[in-house]
Protein backbone atom coordinates (compact mmCIF):
# COMPACT_ATOMS: atom_id res chain seq x y z
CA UNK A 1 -134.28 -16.79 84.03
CA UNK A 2 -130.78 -16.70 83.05
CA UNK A 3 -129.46 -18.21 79.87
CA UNK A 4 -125.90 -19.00 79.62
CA UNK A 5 -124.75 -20.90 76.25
CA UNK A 6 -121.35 -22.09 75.87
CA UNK A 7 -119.70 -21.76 72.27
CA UNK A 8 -116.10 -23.08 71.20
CA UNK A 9 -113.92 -21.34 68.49
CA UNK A 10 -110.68 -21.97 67.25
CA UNK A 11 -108.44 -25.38 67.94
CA UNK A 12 -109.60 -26.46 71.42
CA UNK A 13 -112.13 -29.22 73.18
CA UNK A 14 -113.98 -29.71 75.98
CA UNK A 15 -113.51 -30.76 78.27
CA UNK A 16 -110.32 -29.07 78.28
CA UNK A 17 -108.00 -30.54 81.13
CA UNK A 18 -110.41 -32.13 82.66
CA UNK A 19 -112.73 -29.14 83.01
CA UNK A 20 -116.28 -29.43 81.35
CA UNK A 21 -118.66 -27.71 79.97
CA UNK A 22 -120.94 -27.48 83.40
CA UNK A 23 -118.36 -25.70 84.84
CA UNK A 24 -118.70 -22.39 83.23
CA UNK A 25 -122.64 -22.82 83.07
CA UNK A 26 -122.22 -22.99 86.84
CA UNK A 27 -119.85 -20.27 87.40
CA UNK A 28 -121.43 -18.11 85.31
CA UNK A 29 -124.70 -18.70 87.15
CA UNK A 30 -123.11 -18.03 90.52
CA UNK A 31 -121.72 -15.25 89.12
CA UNK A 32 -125.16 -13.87 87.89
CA UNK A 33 -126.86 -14.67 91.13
CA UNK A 34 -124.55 -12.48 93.28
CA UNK A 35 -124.86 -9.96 91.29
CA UNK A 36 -128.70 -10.29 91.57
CA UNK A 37 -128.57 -10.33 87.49
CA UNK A 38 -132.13 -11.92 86.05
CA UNK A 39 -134.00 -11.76 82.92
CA UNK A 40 -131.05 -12.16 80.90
CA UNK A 41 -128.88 -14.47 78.13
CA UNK A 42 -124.95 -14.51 78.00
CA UNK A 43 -122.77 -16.51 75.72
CA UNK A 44 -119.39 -17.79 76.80
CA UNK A 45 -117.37 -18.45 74.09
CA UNK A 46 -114.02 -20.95 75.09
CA UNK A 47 -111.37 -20.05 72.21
CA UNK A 48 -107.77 -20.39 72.19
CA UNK A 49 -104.22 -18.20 71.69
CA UNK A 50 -104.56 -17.45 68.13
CA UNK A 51 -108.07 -16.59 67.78
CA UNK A 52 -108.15 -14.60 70.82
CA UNK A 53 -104.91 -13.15 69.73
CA UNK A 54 -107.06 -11.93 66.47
CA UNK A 55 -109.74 -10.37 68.31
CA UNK A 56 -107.36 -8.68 70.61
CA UNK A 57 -105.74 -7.12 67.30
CA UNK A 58 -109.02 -6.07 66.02
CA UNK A 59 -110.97 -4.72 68.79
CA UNK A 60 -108.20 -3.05 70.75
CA UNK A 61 -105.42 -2.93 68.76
CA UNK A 62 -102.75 -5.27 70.85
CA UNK A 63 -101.24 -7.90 68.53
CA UNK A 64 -101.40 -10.19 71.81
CA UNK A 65 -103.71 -12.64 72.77
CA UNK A 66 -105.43 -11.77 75.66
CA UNK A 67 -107.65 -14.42 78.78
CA UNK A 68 -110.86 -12.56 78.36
CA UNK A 69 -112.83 -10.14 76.38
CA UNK A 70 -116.08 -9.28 76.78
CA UNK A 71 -118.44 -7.67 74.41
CA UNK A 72 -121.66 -6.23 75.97
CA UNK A 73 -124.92 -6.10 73.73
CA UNK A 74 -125.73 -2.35 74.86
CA UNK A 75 -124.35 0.71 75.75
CA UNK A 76 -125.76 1.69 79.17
CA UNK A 77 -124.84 0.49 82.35
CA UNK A 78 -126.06 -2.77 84.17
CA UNK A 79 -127.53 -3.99 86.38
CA UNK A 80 -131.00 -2.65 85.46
CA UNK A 81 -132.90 -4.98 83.41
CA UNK A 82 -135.72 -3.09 81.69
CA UNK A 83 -136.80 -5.78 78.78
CA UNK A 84 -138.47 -9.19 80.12
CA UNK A 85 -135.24 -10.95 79.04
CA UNK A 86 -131.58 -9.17 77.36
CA UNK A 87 -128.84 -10.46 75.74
CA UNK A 88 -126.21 -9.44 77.99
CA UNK A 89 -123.12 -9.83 75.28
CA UNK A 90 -120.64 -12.44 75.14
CA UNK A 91 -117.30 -13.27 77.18
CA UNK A 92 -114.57 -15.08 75.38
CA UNK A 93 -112.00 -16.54 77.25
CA UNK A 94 -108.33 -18.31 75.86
CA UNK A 95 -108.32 -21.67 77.80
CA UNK A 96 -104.78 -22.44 76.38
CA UNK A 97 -104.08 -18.46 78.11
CA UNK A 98 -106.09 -19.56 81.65
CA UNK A 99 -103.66 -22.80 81.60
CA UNK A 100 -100.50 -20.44 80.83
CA UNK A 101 -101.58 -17.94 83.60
CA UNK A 102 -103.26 -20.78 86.34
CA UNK A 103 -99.28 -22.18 85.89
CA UNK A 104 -97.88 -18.88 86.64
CA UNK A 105 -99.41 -17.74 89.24
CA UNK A 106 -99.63 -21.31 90.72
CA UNK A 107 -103.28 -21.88 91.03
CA UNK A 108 -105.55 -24.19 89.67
CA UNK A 109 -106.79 -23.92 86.19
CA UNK A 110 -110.47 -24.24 87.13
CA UNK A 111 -109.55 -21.48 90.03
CA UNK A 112 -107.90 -19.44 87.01
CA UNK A 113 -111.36 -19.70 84.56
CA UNK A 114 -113.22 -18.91 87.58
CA UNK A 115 -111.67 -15.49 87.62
CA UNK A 116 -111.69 -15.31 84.15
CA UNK A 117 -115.21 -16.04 83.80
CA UNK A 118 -116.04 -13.54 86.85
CA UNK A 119 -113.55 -10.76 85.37
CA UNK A 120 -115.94 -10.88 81.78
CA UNK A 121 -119.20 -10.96 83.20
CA UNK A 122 -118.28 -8.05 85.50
CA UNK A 123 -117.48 -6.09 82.29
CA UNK A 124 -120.91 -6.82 80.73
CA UNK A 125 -122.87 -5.46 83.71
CA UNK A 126 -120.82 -2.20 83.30
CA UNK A 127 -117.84 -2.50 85.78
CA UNK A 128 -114.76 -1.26 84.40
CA UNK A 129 -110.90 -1.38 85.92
CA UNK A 130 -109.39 0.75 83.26
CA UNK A 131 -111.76 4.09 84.09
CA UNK A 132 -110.54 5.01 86.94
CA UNK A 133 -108.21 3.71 90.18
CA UNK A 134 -111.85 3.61 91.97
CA UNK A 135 -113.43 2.06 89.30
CA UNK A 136 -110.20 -0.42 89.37
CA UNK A 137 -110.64 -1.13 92.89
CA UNK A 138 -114.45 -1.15 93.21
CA UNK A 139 -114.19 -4.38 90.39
CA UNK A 140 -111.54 -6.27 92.43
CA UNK A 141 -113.02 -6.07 95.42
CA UNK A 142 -116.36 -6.86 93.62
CA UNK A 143 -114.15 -9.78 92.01
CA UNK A 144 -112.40 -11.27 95.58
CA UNK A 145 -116.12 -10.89 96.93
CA UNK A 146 -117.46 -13.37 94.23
CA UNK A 147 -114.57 -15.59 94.01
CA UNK A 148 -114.88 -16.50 97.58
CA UNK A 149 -118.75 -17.71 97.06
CA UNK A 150 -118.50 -19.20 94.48
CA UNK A 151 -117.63 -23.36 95.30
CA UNK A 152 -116.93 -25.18 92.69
């Protein structure tokens, strides 16, 4: 079983450009399947610049706002699932920051949240670019890998 909910803080809607709700669900569920993740409940919380911007300031201390932070429910690495069902943690993502970046790097803005979305649930099941340049490269390629699967 896998649980995704999808949340909304701060001044946005969905859909949002003409990207709905389903699409994160669906993502995040072909996300979760690849990485043979089960028995477990994320949230996905769709924000904007200013609250993201706050959380940013809070939790690591950059008065920026950020595309995605994620915020994992435990302390030990993924992927082992020992309870019949955890709460993995929650990913917020900026949509009005995935429509800034999707323009500058001239991709789509669903192709944008699709990283986004993969980038934060990565982090929950323990992966993490800034620990090492092995670590860094181990996610990406993890990342590409996924991207590629996933059609949506």
């Amino acid at each position: 079983m896998r649980n995704i909910e999808i949340f909304i803080e701060g001044n946005i809607k969905l859909p949002y450009k003409e990207v709905k709700e389903n699409f994160f669900k669906t993502v995040a569920e072909s996300v979760l399947i690849y990485t043979g993740t089960d028995n477990i409940s994320v949230n996905i919380i769709l924000t904007d610049n200013s609250y993201m911007k706050s959380l940013n300031s809070k939790y690591r201390g950059k008065d920026v706002p950020t595309d995605v932070i994620s915020f994992a429910y435990r302390d030990e690495p993924f992927p082992v699932i020992e309870e019949s069902s955890e709460e993995l943690g929650d990913v917020y993502i900026s949509l009005e920051k995935a429509s800034d970046q999707a323009a500058e790097y001239e991709v789509t803005l669903a192709d944008e949240l699709k990283r986004l979305i993969i980038h934060g649930l990565l982090h929950l099941l323990g992966y993490d670019h800034e620990k090492s340049r092995e670590e860094h490269d181990r996610m990406t390629s993890l990342e590409e890998k996924i991207f590629s699967s996933i059609k949506v």
